[in-house]
PDB file of C-alpha atoms in Angstrom:
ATOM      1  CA  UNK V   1       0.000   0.000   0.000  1.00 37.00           C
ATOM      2  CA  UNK V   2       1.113   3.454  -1.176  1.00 46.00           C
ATOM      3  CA  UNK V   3       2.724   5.429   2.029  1.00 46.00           C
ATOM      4  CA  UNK V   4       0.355   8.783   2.449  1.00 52.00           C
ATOM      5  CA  UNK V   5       2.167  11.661   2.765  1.00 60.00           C
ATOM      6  CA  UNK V   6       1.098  14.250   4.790  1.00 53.00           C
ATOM      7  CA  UNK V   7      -0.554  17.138   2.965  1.00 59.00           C
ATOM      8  CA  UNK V   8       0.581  20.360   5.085  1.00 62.00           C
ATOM      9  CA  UNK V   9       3.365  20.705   7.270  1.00 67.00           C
ATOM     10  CA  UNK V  10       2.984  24.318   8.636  1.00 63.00           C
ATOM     11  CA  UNK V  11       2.088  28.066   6.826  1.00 61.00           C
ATOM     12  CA  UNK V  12       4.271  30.795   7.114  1.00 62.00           C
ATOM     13  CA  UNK V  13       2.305  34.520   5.794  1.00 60.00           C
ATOM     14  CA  UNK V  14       4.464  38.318   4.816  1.00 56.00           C
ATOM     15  CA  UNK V  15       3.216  40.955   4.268  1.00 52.00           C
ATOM     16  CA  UNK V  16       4.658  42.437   0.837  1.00 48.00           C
ATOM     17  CA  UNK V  17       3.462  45.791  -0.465  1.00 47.00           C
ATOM     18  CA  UNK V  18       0.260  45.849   0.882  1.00 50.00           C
ATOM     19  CA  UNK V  19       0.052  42.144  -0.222  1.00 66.00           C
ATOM     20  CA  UNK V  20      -0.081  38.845   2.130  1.00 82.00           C
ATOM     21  CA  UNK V  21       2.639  36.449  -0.003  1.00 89.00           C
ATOM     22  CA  UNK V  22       1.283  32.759   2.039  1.00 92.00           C
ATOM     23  CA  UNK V  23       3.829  30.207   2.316  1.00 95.00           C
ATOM     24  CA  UNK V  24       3.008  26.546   2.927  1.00 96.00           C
ATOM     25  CA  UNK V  25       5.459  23.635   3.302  1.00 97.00           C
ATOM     26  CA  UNK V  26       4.159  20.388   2.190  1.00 97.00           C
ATOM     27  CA  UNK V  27       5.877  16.806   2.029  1.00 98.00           C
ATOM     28  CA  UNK V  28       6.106  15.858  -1.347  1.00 98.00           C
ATOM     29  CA  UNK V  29       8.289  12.572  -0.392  1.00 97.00           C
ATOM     30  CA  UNK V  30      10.432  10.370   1.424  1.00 97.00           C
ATOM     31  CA  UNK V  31      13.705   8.695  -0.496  1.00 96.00           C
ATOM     32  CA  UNK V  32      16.703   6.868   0.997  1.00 93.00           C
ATOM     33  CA  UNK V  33      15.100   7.951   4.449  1.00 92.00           C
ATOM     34  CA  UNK V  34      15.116  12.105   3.553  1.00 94.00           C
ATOM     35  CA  UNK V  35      12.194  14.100   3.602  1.00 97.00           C
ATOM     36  CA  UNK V  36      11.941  16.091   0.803  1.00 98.00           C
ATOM     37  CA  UNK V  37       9.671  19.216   0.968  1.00 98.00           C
ATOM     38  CA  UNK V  38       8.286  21.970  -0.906  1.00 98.00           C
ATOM     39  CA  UNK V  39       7.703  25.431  -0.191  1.00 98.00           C
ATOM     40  CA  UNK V  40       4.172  26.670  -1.814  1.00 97.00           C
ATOM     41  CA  UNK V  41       4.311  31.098  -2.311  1.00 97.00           C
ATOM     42  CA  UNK V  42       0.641  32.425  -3.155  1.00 95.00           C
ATOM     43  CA  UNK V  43      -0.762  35.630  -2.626  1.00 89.00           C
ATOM     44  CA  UNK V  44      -3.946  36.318  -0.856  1.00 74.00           C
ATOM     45  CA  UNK V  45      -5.307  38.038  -3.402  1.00 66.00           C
ATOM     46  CA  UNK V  46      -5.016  35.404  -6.115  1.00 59.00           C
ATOM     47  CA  UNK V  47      -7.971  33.715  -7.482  1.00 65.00           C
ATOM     48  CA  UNK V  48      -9.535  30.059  -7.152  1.00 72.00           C
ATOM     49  CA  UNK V  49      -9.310  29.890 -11.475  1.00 86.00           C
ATOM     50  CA  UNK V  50      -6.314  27.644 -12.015  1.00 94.00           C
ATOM     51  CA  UNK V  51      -2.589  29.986 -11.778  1.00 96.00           C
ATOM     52  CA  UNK V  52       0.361  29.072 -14.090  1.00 98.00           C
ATOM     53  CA  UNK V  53       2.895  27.664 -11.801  1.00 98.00           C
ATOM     54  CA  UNK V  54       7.002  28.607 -11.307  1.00 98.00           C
ATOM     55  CA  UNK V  55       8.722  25.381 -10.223  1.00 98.00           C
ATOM     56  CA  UNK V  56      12.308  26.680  -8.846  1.00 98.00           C
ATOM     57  CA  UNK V  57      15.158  24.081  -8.269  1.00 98.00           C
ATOM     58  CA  UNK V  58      18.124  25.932  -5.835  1.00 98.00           C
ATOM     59  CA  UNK V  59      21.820  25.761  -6.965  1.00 98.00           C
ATOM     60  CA  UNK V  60      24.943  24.681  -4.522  1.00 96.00           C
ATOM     61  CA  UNK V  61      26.852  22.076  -6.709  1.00 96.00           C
ATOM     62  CA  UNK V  62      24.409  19.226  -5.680  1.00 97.00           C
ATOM     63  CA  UNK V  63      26.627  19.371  -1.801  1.00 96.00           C
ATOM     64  CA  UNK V  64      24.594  22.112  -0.291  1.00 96.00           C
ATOM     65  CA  UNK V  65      21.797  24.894  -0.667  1.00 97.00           C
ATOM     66  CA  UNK V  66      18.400  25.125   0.581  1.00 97.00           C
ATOM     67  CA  UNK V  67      15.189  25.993  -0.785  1.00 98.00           C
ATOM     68  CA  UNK V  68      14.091  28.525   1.333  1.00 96.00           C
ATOM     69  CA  UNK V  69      17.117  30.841   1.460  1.00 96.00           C
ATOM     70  CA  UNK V  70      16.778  34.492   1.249  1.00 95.00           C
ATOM     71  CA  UNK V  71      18.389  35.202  -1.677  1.00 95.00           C
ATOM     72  CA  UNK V  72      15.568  33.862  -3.502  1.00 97.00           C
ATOM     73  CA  UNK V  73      12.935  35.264  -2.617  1.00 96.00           C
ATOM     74  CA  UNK V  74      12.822  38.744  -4.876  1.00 95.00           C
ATOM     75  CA  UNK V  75      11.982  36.267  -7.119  1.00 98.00           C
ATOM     76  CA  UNK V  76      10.114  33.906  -6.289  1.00 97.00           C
ATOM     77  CA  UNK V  77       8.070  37.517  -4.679  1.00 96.00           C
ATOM     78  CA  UNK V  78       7.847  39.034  -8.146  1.00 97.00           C
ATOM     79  CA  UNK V  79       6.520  36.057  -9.388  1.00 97.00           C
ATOM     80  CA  UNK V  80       3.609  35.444  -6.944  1.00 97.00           C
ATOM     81  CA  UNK V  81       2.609  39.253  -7.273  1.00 94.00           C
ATOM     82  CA  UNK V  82       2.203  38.862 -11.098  1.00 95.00           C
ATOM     83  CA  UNK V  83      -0.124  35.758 -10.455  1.00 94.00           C
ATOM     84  CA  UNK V  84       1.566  32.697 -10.046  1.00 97.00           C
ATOM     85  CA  UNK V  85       2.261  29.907  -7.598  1.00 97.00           C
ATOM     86  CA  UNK V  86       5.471  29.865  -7.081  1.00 98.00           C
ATOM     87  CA  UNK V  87       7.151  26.027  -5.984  1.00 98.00           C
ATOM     88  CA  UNK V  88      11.189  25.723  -4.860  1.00 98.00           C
ATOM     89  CA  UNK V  89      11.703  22.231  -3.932  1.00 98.00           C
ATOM     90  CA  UNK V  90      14.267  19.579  -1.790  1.00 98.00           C
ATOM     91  CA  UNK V  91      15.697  17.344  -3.398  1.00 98.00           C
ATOM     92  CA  UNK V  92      19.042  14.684  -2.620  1.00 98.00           C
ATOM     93  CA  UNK V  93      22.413  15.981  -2.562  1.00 97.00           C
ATOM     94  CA  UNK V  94      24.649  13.318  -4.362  1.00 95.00           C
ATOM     95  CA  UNK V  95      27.482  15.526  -4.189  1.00 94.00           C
ATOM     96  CA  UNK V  96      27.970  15.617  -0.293  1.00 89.00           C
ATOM     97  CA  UNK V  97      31.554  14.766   0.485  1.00 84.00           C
ATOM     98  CA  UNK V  98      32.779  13.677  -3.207  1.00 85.00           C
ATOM     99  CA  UNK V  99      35.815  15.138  -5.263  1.00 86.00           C
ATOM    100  CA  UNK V 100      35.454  17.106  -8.188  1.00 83.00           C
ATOM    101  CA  UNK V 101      33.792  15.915 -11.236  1.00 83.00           C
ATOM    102  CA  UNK V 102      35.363  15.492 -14.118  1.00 77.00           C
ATOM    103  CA  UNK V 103      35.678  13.737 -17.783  1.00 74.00           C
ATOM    104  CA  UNK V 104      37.427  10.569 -15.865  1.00 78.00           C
ATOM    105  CA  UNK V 105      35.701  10.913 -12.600  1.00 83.00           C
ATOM    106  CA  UNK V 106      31.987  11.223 -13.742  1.00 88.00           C
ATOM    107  CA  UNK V 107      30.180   8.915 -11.938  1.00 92.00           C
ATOM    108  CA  UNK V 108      29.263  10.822  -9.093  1.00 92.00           C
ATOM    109  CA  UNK V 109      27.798  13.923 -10.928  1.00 95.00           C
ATOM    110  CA  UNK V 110      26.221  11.607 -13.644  1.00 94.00           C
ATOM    111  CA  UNK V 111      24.748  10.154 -10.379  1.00 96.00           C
ATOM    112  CA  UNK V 112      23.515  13.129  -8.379  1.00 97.00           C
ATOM    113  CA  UNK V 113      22.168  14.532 -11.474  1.00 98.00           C
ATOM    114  CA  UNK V 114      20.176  11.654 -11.853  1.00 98.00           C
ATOM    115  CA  UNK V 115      18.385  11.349  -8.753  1.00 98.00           C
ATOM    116  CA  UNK V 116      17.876  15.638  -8.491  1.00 98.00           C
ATOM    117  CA  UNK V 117      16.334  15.078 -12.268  1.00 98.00           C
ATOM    118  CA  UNK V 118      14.251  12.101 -10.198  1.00 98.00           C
ATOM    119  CA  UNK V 119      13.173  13.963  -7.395  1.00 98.00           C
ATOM    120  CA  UNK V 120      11.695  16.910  -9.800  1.00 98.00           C
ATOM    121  CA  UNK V 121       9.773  14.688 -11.487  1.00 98.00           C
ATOM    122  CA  UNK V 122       8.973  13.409  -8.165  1.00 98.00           C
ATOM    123  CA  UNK V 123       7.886  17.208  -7.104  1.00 98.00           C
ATOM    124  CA  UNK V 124       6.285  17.531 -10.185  1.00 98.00           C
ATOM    125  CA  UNK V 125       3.643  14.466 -10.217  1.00 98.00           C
ATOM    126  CA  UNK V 126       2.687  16.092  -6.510  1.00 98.00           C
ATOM    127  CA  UNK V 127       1.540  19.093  -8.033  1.00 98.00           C
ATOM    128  CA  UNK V 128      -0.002  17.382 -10.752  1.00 98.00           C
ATOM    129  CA  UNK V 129      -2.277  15.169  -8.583  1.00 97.00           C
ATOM    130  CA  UNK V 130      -2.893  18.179  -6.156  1.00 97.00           C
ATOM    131  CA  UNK V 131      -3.600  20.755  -9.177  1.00 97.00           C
ATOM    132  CA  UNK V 132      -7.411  21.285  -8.485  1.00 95.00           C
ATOM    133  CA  UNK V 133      -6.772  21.865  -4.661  1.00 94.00           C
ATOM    134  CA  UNK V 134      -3.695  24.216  -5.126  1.00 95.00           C
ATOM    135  CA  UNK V 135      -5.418  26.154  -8.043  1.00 95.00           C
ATOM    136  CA  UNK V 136      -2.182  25.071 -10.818  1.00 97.00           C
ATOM    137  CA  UNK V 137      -3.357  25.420 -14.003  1.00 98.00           C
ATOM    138  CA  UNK V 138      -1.317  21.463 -15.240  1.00 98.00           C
ATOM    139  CA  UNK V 139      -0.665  23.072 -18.503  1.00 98.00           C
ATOM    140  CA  UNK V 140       1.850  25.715 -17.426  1.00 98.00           C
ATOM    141  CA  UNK V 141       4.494  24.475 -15.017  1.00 98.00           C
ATOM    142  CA  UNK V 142       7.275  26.118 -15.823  1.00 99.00           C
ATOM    143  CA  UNK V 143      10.655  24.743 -14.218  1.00 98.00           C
ATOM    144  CA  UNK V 144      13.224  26.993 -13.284  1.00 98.00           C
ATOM    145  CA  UNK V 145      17.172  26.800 -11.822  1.00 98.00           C
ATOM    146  CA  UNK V 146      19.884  28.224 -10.386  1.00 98.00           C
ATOM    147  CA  UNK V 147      23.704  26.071 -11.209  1.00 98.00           C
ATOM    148  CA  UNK V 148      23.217  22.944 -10.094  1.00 98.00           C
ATOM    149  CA  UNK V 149      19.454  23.346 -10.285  1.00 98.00           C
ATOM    150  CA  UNK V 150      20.144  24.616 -13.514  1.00 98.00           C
ATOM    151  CA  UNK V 151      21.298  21.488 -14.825  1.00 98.00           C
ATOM    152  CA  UNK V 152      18.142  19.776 -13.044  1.00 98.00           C
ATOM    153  CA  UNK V 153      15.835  21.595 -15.204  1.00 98.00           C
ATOM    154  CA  UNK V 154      17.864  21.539 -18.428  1.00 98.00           C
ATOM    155  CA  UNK V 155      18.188  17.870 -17.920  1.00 98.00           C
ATOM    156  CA  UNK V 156      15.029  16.908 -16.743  1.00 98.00           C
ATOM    157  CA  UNK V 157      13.373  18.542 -20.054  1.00 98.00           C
ATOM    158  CA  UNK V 158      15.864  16.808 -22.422  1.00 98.00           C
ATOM    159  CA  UNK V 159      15.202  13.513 -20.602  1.00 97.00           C
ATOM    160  CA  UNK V 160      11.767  14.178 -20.604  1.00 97.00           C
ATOM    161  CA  UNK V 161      12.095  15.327 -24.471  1.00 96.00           C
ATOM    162  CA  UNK V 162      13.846  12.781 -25.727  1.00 93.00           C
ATOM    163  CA  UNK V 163      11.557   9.743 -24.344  1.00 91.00           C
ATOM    164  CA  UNK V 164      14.557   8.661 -21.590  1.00 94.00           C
ATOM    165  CA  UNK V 165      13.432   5.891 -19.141  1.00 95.00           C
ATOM    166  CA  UNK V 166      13.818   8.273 -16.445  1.00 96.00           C
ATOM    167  CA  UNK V 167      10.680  10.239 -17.329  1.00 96.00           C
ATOM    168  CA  UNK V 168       8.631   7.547 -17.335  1.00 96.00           C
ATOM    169  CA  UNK V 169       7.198   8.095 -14.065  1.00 96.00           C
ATOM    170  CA  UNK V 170       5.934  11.575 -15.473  1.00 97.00           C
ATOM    171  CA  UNK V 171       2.255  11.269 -17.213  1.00 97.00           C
ATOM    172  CA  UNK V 172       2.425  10.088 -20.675  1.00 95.00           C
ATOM    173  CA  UNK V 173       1.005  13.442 -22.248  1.00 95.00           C
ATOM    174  CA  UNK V 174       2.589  15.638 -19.653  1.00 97.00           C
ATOM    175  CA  UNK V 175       5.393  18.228 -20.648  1.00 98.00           C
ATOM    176  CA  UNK V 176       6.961  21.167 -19.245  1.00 98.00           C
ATOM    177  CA  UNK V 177       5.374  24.754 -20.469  1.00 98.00           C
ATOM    178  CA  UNK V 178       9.272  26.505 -20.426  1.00 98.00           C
ATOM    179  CA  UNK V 179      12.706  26.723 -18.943  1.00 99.00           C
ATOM    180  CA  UNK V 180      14.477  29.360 -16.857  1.00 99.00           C
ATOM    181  CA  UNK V 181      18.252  28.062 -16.658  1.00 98.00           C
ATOM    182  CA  UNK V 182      20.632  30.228 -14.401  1.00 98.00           C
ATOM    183  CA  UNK V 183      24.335  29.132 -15.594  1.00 98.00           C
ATOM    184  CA  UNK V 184      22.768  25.762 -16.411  1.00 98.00           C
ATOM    185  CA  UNK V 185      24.232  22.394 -18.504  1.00 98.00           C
ATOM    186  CA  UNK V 186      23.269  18.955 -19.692  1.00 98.00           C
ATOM    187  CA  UNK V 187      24.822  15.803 -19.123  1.00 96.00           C
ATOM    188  CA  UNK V 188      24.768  13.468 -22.137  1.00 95.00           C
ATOM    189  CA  UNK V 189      26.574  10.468 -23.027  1.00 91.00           C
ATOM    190  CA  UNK V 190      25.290  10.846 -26.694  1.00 90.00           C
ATOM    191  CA  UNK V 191      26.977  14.088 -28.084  1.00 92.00           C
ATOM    192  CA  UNK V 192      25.276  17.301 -28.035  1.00 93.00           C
ATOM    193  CA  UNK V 193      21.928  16.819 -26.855  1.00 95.00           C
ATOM    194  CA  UNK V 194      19.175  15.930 -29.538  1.00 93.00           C
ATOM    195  CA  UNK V 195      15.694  15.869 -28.609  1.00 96.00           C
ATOM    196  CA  UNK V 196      13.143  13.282 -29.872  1.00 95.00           C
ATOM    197  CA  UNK V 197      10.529  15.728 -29.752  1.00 96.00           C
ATOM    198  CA  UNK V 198      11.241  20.062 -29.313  1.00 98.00           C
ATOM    199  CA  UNK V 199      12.199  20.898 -26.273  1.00 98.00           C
ATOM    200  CA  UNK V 200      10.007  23.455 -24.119  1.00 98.00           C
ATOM    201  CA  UNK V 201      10.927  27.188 -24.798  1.00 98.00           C
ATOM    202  CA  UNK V 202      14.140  27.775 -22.580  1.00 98.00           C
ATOM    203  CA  UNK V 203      15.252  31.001 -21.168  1.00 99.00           C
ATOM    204  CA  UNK V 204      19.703  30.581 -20.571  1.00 98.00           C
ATOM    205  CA  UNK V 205      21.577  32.942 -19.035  1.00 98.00           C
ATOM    206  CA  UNK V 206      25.271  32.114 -18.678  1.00 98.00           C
ATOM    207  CA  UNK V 207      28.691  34.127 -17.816  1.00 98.00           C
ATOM    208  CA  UNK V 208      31.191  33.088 -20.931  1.00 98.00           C
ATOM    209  CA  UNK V 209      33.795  33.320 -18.398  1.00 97.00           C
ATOM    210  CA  UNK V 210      32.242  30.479 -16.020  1.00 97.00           C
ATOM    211  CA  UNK V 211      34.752  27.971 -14.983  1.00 94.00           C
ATOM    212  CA  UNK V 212      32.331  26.106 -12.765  1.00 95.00           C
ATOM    213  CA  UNK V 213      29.200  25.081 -14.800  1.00 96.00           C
ATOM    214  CA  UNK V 214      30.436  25.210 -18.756  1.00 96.00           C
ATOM    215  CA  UNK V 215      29.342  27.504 -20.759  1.00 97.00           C
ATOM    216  CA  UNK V 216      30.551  26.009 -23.591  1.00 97.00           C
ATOM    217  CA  UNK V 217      31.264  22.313 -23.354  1.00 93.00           C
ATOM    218  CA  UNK V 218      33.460  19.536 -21.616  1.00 90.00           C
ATOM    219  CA  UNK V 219      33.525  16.544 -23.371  1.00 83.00           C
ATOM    220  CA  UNK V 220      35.971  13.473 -24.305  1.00 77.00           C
ATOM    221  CA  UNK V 221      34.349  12.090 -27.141  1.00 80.00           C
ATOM    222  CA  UNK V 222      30.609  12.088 -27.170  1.00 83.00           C
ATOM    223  CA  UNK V 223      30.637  12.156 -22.969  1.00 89.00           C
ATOM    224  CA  UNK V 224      30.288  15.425 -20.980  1.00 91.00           C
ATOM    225  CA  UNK V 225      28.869  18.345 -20.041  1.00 95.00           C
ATOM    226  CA  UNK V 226      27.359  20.865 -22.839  1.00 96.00           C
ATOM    227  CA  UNK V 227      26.546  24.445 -21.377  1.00 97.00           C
ATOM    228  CA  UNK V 228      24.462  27.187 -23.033  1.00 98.00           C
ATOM    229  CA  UNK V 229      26.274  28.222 -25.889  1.00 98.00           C
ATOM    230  CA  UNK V 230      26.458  24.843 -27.621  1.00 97.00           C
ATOM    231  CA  UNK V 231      22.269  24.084 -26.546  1.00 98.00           C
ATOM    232  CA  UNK V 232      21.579  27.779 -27.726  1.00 98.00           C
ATOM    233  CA  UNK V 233      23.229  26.949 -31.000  1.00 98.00           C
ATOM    234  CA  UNK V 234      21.624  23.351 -31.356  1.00 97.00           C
ATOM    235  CA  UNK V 235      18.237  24.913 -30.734  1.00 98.00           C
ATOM    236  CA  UNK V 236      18.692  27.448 -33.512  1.00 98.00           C
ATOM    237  CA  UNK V 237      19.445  25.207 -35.893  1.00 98.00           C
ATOM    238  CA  UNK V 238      16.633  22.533 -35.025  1.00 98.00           C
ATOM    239  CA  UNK V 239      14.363  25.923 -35.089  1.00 98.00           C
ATOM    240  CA  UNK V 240      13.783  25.723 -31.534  1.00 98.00           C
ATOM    241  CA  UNK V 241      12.116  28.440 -29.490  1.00 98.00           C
ATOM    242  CA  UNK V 242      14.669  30.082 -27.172  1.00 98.00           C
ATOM    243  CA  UNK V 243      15.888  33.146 -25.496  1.00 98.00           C
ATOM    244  CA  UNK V 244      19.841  32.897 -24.739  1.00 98.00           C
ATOM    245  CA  UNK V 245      21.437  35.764 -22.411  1.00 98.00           C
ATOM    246  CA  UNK V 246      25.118  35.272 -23.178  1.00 98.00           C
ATOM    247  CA  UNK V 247      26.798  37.845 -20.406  1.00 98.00           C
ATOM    248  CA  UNK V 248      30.413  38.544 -21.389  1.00 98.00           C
ATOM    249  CA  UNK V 249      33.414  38.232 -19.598  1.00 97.00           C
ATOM    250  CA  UNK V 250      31.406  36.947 -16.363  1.00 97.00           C
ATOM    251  CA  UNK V 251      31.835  33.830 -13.957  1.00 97.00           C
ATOM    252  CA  UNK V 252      29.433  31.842 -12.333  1.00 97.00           C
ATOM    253  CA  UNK V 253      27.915  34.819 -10.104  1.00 97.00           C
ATOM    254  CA  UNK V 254      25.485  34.326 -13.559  1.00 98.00           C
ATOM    255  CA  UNK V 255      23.566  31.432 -11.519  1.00 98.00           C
ATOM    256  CA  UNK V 256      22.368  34.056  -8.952  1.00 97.00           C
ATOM    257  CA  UNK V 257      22.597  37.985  -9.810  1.00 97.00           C
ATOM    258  CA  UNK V 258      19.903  37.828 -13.043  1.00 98.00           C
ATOM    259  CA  UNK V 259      17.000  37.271 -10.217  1.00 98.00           C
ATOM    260  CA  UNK V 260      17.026  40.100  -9.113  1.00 96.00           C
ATOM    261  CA  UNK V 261      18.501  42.550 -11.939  1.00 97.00           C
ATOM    262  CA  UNK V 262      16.724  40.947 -14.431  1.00 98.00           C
ATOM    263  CA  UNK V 263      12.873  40.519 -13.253  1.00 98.00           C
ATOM    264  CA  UNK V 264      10.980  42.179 -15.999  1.00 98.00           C
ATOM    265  CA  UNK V 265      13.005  40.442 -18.754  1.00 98.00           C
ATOM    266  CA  UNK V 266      12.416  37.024 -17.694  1.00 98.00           C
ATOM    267  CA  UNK V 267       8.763  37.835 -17.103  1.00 98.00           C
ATOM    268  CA  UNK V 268       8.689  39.199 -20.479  1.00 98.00           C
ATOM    269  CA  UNK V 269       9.839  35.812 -21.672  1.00 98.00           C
ATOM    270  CA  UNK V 270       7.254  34.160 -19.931  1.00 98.00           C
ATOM    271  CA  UNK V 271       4.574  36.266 -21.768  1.00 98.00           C
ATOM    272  CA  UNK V 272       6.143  36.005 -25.004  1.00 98.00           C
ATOM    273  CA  UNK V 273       7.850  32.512 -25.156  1.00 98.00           C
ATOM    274  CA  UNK V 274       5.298  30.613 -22.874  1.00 98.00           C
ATOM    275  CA  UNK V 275       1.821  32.554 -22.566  1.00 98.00           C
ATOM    276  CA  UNK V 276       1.973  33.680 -26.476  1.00 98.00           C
ATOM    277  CA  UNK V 277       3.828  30.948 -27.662  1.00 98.00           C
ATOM    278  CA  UNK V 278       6.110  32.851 -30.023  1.00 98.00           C
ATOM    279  CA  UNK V 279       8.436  31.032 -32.520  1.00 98.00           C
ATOM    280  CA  UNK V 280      11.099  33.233 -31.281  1.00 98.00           C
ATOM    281  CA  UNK V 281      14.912  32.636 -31.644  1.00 98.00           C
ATOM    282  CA  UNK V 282      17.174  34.920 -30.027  1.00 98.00           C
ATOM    283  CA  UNK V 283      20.472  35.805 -29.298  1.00 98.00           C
ATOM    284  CA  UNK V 284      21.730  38.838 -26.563  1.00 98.00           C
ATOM    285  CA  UNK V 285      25.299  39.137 -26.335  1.00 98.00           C
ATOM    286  CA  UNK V 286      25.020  41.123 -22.839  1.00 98.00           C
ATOM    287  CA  UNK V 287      28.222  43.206 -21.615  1.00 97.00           C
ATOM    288  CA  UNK V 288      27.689  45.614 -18.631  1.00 96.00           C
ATOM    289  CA  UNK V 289      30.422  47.766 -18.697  1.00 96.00           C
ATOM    290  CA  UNK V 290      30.591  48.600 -15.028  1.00 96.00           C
ATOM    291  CA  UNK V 291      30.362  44.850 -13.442  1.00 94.00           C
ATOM    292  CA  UNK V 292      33.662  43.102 -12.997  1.00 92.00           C
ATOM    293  CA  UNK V 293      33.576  39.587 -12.147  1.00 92.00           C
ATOM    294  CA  UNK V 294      35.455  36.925 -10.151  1.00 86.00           C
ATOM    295  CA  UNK V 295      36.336  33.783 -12.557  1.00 87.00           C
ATOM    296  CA  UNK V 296      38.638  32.234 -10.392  1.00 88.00           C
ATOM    297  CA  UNK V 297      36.094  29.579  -8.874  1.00 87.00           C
ATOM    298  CA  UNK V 298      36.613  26.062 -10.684  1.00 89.00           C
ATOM    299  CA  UNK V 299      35.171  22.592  -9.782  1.00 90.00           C
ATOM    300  CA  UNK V 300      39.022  21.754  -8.005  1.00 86.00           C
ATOM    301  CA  UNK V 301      39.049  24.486  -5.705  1.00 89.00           C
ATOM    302  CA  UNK V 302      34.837  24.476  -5.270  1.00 90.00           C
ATOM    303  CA  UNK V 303      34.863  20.728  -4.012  1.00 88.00           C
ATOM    304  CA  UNK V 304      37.893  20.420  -2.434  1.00 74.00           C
TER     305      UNK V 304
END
């Protein structure tokens, strides 16, 4: 007999501009003995007709990071204000106490990736069989990332894409509205990614001088890791829908800064690439004079 989870763990409210943003932490699963737990945002004044929904997946090389930490919540604020439910989500850190990935040593990060890519489809099905109760309109859950994350979202739309075993447990019909990738990659054993059917429309930003997440590619033959720049190009020349931030001559600080300088833009996306469904295709090389960056942070000296 199926284990029942239960459905609410405990409600947090704040008051935000004259608004009440409502928290609620619910139990989406159990694995390998770990809770895993989601944070629900809505806002009092929202409405009982279904909401699209912002699925966000936090960053901290798959070793650390939390869900609930401050720095996210701008955005996950801005979000709920303009109407949506808002989801950031637990999941299993395979990366706790292992070395450095790399082209030799992949196993581990091929494995953490896995089960992260697992538990989101995990989180996922949740809100999927809870969609009438928590208002989600099924059609538009849009999955979001920041590093680490990053690749959990990439990945778990390519898997999903591309008919991988993995996504199985997902509904047969069921596929993700879009794609917000903060300094985001996919791991493939197969080259640069193809996709069985076209991806959802994906939103990259990425710092061309990141050293931790690639933002081009790391590869020995057709194993590695491929960042933005080669999935941008691959998705302009399949004609995919996409929207790719390139930000010059910056590191990794890519995975965090763009949610909260870069609000109306990715809303804007939304609108355009997800609500409108525009066959869209571009390109913005992005170079802030005035922002100098610190590129010095590599897997080696991240995991060690």
């Amino acid at each position: 007999m199926k284990k029942l989870l239960p459905i609410v763990l405990c409600f947090l409210t704040v008051t935000l501009f004259g608004q009440t943003v409502r928290v609620e932490t619910r139990l989406y699963a159990e694995k390998e003995g770990q809770e895993l737990k989601m944070d629900i945002y809505t806002c009092d004044s929202a409405t009982v007709q279904p909401q699209p929904c912002l699925v966000f997946v936090f960053g901290g090389g798959f070793k650390n990071g939390t869900r609930d930490a401050e720095f996210y919540h701008p955005f996950f604020n801005y979000f709920v204000e303009r109407g949506f439910t808002v989801v950031s989500i637990d999941y299993r850190l395979g990366m706790k106490d292992q070395k450095a990935p790399g082209i030799f040593n992949n196993k581990p990060i091929r494995n953490a990736i896995a089960i992260a890519v697992e538990d989101l489809y995990s989180a996922t099905n949740y809100l999927l069989e809870n969609a009438e109760e928590l208002h989600i309109d099924p059609s538009l859950i849009i999955i979001s990332g920041s590093s680490a994350g990053a690749i959990i979202v990439l990945q778990a739309d390519y898997e999903n894409r591309d008919n991988h075993p993995s996504a199985s447990v997902l509904p047969d019909d069921f596929r993700y509205a879009g794609v917000i990738s903060f300094a985001g990659a996919i791991f493939s054993t197969e080259g640069t990614p193809s996709y069985t059917q076209p991806p959802a429309p994906t939103l990259f930003f990425h710092g061309s001088a990141d050293k931790l997440v690639p933002y081009n590619k790391t590869r020995f033959f057709n194993i590695g890791m491929f960042g933005s720049k080669p999935l941008a190009k691959k998705f302009r020349r399949e004609r995919y829908p996409y929207l790719f931030y390139s930000m010059e001559d910056i590191g990794h600080e890519v995975s965090e800064y763009p949610m909260q300088e870069f609000l109306p833009e990715i809303d804007h996306f939304i609108s355009d690439w997800v609500f409108d469904k525009k066959q869209w295709m571009k390109d913005i090389h992005f170079k802030d004079l005035l922002r100098t960056s610190d590129t010095s942070t590599t897997p080696g000296n991240y995991y060690d």
